[in-house]
Short mmCIF file of C-alpha atoms in Angstrom, two decimals:
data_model
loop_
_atom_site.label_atom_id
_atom_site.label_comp_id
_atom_site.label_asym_id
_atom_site.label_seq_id
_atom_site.Cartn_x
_atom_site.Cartn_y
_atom_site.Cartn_z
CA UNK A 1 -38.49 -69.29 -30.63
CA UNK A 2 -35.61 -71.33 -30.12
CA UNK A 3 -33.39 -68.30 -30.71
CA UNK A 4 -34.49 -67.10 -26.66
CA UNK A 5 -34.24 -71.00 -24.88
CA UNK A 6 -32.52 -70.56 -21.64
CA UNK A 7 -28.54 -70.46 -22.24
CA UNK A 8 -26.45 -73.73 -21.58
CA UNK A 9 -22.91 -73.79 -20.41
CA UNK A 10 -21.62 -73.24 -24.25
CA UNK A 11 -23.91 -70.92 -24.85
CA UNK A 12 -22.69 -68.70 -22.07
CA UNK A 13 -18.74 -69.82 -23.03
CA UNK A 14 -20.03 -68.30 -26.86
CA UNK A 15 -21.06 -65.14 -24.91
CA UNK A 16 -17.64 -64.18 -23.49
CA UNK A 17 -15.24 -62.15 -25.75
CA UNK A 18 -13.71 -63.70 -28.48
CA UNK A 19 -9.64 -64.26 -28.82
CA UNK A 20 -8.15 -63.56 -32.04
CA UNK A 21 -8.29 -66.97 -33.84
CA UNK A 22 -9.25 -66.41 -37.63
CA UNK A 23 -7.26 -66.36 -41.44
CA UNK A 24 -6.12 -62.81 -40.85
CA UNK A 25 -4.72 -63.29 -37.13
CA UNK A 26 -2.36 -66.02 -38.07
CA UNK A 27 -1.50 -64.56 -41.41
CA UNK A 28 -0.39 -61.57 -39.38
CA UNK A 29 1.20 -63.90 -36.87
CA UNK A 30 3.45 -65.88 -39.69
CA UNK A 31 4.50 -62.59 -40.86
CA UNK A 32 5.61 -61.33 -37.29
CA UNK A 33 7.63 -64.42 -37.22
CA UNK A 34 9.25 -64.41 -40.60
CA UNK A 35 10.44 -60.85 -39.92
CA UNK A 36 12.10 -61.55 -36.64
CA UNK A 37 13.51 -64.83 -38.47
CA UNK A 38 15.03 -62.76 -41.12
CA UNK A 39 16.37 -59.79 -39.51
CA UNK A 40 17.28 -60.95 -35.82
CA UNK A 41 20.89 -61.59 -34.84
CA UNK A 42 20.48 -64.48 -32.58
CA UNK A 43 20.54 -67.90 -33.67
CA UNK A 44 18.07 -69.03 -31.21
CA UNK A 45 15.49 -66.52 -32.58
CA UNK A 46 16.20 -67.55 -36.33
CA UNK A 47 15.24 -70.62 -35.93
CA UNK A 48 11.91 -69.90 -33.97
CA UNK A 49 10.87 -67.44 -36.95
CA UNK A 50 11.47 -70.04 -39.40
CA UNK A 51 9.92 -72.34 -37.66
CA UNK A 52 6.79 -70.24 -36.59
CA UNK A 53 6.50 -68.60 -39.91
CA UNK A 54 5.78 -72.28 -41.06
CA UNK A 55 3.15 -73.13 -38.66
CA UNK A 56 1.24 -70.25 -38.39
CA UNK A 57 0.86 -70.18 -42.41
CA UNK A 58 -0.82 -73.89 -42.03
CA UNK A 59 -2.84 -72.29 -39.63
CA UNK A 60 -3.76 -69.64 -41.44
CA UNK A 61 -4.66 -71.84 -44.23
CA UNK A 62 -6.70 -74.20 -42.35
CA UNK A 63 -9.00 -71.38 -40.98
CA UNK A 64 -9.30 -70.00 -44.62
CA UNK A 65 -10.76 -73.21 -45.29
CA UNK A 66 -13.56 -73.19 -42.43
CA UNK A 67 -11.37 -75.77 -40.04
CA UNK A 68 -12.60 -75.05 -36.41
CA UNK A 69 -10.08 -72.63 -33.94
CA UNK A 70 -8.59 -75.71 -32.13
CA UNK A 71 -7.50 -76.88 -35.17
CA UNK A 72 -5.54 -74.10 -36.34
CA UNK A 73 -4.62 -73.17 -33.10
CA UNK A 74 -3.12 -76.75 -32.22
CA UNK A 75 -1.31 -76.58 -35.72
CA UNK A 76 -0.02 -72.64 -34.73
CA UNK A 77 1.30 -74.29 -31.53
CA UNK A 78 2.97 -77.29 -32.27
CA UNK A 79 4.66 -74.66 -35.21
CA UNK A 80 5.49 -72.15 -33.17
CA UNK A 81 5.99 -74.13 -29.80
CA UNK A 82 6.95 -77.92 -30.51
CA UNK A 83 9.03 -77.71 -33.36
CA UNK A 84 11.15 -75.26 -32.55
CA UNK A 85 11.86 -75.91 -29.67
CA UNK A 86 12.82 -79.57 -29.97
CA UNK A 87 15.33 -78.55 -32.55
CA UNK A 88 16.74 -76.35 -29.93
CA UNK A 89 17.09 -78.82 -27.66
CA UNK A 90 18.49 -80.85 -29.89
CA UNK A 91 21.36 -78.62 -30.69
CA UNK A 92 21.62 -77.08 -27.48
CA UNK A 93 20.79 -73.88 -28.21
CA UNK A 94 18.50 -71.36 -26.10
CA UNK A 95 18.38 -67.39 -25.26
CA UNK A 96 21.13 -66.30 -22.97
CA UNK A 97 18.96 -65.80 -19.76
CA UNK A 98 18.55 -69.77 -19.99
CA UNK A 99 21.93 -69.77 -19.57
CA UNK A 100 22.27 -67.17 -16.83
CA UNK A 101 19.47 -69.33 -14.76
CA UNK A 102 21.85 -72.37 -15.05
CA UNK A 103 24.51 -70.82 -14.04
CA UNK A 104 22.96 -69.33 -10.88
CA UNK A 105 21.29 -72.33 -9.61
CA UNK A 106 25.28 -73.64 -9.95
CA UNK A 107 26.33 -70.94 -8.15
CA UNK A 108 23.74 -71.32 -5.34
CA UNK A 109 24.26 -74.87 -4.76
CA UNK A 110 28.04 -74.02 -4.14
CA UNK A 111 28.59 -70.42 -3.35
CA UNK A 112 25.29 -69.76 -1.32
CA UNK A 113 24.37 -67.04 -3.57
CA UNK A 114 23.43 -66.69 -7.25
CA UNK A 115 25.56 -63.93 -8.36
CA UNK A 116 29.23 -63.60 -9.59
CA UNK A 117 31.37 -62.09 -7.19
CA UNK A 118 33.12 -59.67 -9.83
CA UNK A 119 31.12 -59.92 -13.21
CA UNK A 120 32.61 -57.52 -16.22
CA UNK A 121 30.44 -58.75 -19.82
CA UNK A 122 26.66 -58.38 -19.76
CA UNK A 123 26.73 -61.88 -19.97
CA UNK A 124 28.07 -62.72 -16.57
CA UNK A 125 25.41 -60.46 -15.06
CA UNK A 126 21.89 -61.76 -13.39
CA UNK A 127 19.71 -59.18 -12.79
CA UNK A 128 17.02 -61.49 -11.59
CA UNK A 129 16.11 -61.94 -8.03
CA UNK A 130 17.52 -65.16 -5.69
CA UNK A 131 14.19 -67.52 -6.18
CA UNK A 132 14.85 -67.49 -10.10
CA UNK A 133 17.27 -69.67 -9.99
CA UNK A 134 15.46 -72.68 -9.01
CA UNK A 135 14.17 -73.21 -12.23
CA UNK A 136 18.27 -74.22 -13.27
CA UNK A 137 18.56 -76.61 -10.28
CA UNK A 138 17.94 -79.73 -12.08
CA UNK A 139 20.47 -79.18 -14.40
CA UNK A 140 22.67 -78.01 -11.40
CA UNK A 141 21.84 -81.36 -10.29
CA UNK A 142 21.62 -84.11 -12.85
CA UNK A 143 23.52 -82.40 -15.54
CA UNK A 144 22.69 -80.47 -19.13
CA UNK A 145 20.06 -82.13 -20.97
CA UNK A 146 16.45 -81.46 -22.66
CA UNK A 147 14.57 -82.76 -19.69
CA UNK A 148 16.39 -80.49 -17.12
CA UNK A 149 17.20 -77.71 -19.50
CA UNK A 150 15.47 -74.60 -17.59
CA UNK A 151 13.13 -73.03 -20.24
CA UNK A 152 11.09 -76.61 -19.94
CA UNK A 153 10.87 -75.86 -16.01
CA UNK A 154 10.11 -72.09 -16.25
CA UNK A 155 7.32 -73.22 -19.81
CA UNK A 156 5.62 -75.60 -17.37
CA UNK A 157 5.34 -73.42 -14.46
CA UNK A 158 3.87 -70.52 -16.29
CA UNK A 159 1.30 -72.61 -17.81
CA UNK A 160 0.42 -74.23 -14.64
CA UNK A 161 0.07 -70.98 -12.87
CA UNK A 162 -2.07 -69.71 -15.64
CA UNK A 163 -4.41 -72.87 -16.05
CA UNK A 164 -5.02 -72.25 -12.05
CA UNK A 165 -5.75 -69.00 -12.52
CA UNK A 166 -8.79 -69.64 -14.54
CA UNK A 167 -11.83 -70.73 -13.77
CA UNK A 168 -12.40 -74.61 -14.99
CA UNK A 169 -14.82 -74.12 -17.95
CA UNK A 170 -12.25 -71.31 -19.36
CA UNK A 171 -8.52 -73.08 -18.92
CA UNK A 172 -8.44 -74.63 -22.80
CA UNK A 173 -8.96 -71.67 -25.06
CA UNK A 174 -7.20 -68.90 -23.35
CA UNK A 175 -3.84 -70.85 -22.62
CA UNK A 176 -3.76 -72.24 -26.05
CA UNK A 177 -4.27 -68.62 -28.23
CA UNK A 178 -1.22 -67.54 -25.09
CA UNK A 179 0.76 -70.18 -25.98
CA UNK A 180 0.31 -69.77 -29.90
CA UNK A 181 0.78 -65.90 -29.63
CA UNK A 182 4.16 -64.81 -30.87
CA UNK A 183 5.12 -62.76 -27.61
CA UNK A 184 4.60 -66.02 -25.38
CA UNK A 185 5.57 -68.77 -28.13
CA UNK A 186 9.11 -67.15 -28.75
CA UNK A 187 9.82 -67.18 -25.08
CA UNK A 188 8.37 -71.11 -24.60
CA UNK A 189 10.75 -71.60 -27.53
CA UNK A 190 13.91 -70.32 -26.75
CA UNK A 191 13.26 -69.51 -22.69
CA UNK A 192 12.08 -66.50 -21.36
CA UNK A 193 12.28 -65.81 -17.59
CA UNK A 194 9.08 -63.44 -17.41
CA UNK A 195 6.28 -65.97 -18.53
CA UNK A 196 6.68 -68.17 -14.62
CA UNK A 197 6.61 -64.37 -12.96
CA UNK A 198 3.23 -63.12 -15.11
CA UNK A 199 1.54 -66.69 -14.56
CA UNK A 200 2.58 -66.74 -10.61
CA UNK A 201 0.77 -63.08 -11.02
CA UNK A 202 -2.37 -63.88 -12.39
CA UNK A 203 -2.50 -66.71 -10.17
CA UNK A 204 -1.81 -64.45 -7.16
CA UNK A 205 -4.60 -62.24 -8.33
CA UNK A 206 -7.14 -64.81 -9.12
CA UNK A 207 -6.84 -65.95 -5.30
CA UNK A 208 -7.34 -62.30 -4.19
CA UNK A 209 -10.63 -61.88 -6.16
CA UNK A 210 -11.86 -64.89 -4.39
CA UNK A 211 -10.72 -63.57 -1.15
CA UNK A 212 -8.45 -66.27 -0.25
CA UNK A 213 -5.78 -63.71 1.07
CA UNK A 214 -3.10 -66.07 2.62
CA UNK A 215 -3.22 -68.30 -1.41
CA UNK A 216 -3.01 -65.14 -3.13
CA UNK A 217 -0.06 -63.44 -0.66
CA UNK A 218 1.93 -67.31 -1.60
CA UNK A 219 1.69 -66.98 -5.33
CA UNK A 220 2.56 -63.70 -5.40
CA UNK A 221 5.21 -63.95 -2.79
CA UNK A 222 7.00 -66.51 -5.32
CA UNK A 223 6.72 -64.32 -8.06
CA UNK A 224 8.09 -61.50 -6.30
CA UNK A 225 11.38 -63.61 -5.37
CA UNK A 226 11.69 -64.46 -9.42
CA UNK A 227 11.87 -60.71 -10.47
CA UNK A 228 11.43 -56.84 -9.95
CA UNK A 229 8.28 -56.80 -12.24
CA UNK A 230 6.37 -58.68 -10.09
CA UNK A 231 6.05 -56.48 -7.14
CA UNK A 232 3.47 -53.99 -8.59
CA UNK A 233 1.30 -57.05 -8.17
CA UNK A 234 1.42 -56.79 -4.15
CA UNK A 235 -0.03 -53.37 -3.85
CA UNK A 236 -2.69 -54.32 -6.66
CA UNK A 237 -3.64 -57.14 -4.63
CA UNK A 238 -3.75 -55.54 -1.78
CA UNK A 239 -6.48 -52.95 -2.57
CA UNK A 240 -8.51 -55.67 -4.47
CA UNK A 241 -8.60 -57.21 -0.67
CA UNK A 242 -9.57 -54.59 0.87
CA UNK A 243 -12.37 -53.90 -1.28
CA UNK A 244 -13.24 -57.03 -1.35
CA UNK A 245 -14.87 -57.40 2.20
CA UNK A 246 -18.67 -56.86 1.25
CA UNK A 247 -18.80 -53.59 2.83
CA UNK A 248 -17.13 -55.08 5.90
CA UNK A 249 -13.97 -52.45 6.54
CA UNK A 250 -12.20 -54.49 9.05
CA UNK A 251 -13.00 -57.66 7.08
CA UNK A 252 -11.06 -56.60 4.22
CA UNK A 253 -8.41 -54.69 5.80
CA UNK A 254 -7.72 -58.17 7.43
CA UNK A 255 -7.37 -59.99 4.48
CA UNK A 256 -5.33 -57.05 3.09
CA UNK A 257 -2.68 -57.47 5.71
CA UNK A 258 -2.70 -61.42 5.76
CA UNK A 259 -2.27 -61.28 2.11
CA UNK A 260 0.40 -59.19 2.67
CA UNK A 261 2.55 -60.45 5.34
CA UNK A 262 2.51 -63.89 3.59
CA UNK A 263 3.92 -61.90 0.68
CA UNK A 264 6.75 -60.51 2.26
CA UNK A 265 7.52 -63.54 4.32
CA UNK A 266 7.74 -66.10 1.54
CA UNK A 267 9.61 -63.51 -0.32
CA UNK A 268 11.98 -62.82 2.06
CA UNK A 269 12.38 -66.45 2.90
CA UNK A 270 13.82 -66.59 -0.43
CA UNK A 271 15.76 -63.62 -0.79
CA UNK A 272 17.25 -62.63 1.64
CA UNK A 273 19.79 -65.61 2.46
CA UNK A 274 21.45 -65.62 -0.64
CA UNK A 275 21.49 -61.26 -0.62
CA UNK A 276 22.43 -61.24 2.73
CA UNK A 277 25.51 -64.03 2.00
CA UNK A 278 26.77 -60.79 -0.54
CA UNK A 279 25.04 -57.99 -0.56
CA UNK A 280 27.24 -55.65 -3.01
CA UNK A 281 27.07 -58.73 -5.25
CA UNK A 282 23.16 -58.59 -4.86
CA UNK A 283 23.23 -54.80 -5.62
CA UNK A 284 25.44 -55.01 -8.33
CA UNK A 285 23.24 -57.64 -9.82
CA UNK A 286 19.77 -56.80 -9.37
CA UNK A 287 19.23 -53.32 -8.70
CA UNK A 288 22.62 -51.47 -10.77
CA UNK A 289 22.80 -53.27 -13.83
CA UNK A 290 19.01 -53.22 -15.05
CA UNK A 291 19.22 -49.33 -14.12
CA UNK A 292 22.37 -49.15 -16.19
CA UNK A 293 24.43 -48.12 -13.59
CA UNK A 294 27.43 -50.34 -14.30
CA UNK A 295 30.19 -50.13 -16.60
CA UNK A 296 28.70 -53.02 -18.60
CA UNK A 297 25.95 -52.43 -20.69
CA UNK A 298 22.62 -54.57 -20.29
CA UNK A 299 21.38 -56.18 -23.84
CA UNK A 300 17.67 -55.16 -23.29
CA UNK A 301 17.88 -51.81 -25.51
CA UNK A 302 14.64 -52.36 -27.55
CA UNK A 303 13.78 -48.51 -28.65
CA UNK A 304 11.27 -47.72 -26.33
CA UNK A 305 10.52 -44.29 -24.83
CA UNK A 306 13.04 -44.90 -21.59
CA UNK A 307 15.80 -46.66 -23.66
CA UNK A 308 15.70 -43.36 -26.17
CA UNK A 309 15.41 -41.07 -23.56
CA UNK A 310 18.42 -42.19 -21.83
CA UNK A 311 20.71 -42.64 -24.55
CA UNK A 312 19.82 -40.02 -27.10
CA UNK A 313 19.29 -37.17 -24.79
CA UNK A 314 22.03 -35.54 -22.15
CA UNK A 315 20.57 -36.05 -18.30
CA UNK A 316 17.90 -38.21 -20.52
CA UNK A 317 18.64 -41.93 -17.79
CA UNK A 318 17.63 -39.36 -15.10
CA UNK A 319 14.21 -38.28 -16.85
CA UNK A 320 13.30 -41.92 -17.72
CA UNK A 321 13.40 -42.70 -14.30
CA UNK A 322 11.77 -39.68 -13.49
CA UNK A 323 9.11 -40.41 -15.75
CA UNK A 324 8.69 -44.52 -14.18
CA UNK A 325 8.40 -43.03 -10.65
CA UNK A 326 5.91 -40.90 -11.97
CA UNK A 327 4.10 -43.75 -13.70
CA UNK A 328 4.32 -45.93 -10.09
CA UNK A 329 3.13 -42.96 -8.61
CA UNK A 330 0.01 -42.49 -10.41
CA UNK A 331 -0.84 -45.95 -10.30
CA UNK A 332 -1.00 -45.96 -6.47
CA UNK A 333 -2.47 -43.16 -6.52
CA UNK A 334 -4.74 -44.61 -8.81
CA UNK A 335 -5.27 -47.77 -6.16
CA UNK A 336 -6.56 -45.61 -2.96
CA UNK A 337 -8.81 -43.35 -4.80
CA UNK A 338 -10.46 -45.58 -7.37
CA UNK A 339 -9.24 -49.62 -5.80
CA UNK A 340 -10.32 -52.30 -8.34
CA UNK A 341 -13.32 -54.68 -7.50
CA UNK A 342 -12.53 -57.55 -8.96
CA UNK A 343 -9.79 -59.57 -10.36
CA UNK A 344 -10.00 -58.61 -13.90
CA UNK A 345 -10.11 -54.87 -13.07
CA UNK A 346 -6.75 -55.66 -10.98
CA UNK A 347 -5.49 -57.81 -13.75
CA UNK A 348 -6.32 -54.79 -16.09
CA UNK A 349 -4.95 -52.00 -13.76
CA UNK A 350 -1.55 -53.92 -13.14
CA UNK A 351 -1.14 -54.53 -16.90
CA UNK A 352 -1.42 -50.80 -17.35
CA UNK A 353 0.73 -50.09 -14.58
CA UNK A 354 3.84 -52.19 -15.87
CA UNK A 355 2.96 -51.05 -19.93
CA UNK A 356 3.97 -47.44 -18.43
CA UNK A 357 7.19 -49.18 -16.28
CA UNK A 358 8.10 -51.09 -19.36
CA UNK A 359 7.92 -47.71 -21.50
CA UNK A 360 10.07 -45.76 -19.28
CA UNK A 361 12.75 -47.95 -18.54
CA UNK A 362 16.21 -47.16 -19.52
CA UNK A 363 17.23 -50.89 -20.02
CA UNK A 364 14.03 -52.35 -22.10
CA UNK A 365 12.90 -54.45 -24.60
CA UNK A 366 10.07 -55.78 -26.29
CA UNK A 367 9.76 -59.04 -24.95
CA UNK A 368 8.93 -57.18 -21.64
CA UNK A 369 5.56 -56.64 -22.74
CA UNK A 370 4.56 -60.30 -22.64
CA UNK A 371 3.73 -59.42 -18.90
CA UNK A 372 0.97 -57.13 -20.17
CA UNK A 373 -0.57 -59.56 -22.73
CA UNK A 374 -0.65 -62.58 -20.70
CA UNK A 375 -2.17 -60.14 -17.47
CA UNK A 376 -5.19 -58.87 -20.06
CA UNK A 377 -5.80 -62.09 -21.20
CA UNK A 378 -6.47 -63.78 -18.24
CA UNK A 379 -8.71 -60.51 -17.44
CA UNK A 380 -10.13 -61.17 -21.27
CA UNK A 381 -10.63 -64.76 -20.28
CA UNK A 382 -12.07 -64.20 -16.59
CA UNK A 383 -15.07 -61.32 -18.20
CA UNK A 384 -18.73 -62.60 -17.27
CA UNK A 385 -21.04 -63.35 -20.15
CA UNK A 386 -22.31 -60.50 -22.63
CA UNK A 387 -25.47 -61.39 -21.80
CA UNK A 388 -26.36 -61.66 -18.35
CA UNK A 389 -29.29 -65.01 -17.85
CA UNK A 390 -31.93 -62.61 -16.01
CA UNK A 391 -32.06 -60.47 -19.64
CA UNK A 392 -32.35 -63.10 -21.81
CA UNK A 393 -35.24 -64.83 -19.80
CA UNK A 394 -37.14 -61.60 -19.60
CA UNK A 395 -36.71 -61.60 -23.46
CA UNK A 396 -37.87 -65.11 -23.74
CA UNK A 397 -40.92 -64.45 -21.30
CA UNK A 398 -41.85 -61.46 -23.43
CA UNK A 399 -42.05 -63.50 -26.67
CA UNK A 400 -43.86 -66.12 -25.08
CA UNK A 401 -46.46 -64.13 -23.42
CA UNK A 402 -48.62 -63.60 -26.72
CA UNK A 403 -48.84 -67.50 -27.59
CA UNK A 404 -49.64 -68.58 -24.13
CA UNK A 405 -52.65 -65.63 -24.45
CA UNK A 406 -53.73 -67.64 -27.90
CA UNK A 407 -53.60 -70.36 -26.34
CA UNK A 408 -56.20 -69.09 -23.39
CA UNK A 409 -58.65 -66.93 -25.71
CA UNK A 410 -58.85 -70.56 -28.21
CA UNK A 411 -59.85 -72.47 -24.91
#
């Protein structure tokens, strides 16, 4: 009888679909890790694999031995997360877009804009938008060191952005299997620009579902001053708006458009003075070099479709970029005749959207795909119960109804 009592707060948590969390997931995970450790070139990454490798083995073990998910995942993060990255703070070591944010957040400060005048390596290239280089102003400021080093700034606004993004019963186990997951952990590790962009974007769509157009048109206003990838979002957002009004057109097309205008506004607040101060820099920067129109040649070549294409097949840079307007094409296409209804089915329909953009691009790589993962998560994390109340009290009423009629025929 007990089996159909009403369901309590943990029951209905229990209901909700599971995260990847036992023996065989962190095996899998330590592996992942020991490989990159082994084979990568960058000393940054070596030391995350050993690292990680380390910790997600003592989680593995620990689940083996029937200890509860937040133990193993608190061990997985503080092996994959913690430790590595204090050693690389230690030694001053990080991924070269940490770097690249520093610099630009110097340049900004004294130039006005956050782009070399004349860059020739890859590495004097930054192909991210104007408002990413406020995550490198407090070390423009106060001067190199691990609490103004920029991966701590861009670590801590992802994870805020996420935790907002989920409703309050749900913000413990989702952001610690994101931040134990190899795609995120490497990046929280060694710095990663897209994890601040993909948490402004969940955040930006969680707002939308709940039809707070002018929140949701802020967050993802930021995010679309960080980087390109975030401006799929807008559109998304947009139709989940409109949809949104309870059968009220005019309602929704309202929010729609207030959502919207914020966007651009906030984004073009923080654009468009630093483009504007040099605007073949900006081009040069932003738009050229991650299309691999420049002489120098960008380091994301990860052997995706669109990185193969282009360099394995004559005219093949002109059909991967074919092939991604095709992709952006279909998903809009996608948004007028089918919109999504809530913010999962967004979340869901933008992480396809940008799994077909990351394919297709000519400069690529696999870290890209974090953007993705961390979008259907948050959709994993924001599904309604299994098991919807009204069900399992009409089950519970049904197995009750034959003891209450004992009860009546013994009186």
């Amino acid at each position: 009888m007990a089996l159909f009592a009403l369901p309590t707060s943990p029951d209905l948590r229990r209901d909700r679909p599971a995260l990847p969390g036992d023996a065989a997931w962190w095996a899998f995970c330590a592996a992942t890790a020991l490989a990159l450790g082994a084979f990568s070139s960058l000393g940054p990454h070596r030391v995350w694999g050993t690292a990680a490798a380390l910790g997600y083995t003592a989680a593995a073990v620990l689940a083996a031995r029937g200890r509860s998910p937040r133990t193993a995942g608190a061990v997985a993060v503080t092996g994959a997360v913690l430790l590595p990255l204090l050693v690389l703070l230690a030694v001053d070591r990080a991924q070269l877009e940490v770097d690249v944010v520093a610099r630009s957040a110097g340049l900004l400060l004294s130039e006005g804009t956050p782009y070399l005048e004349r860059p020739t390596v890859p590495e004097d290239f930054n192909p991210y938008l104007p408002g990413m280089a406020a995550f490198g102003i407090p070390e423009a400021v106060a001067g190199p060191g691990p609490l103004t080093d920029p991966r701590l700034w861009m670590g801590a606004a992802f994870l805020g952005a996420f935790a907002l993004a989920l409703p309050a019963g749900a913000r413990r186990e989702a952001p610690r299997w994101l931040a134990a997951c190899p795609l995120v952990a490497l990046p929280l590790a060694v710095g990663g620009v897209d994890l601040p962009v993909a948490g402004l974007m969940c955040l930006g769509l969680a707002r939308a579902g709940q039809g707070r157009a002018g929140r949701a048109g802020l967050a993802l206003g930021v995010a679309a001053a960080l980087k390109w990838t975030a401006w799929p979002a807008v559109p998304v957002a947009l139709a989940l708006l409109a949809t949104a009004g309870g059968g009220d057109g005019r309602r929704g097309s309202r929010a729609a458009l207030r959502c919207g205008l914020v966007a651009l506004l906030t984004a073009a607040a923080l654009v468009l003075p630093a483009a504007l101060r040099d605007p073949g820099a900006f081009r040069t920067h932003v738009v050229d070099f991650p299309l691999g129109l420049t002489g120098a040649v960008s380091s994301a070549a990860s052997p995706l479709p669109g990185h193969l294409l282009a360099t394995q097949l004559p005219g093949g840079r002109t059909l991967a970029l074919l092939l991604l307007g095709v992709s952006a094409l279909l998903l809009a296409v996608s948004l007028l005749v089918r919109p999504p209804a809530t913010g999962a089915a967004a979340a869901a329909r933008l992480a396809l959207g940008l799994l077909l953009a990351i394919a297709f691009m000519p400069a690529t790589r696999f870290g890209y795909l974090v953007h993705p993962l961390i979008l259907a998560a948050w959709a994993l994390a924001r599904q309604p119960p299994a098991h919807p109340l009204r069900i399992r009290e009409r089950v519970r009423d049904l197995v009750r109804e034959p003891v209450r009629r004992r009860k009546q025929a013994s009186r």
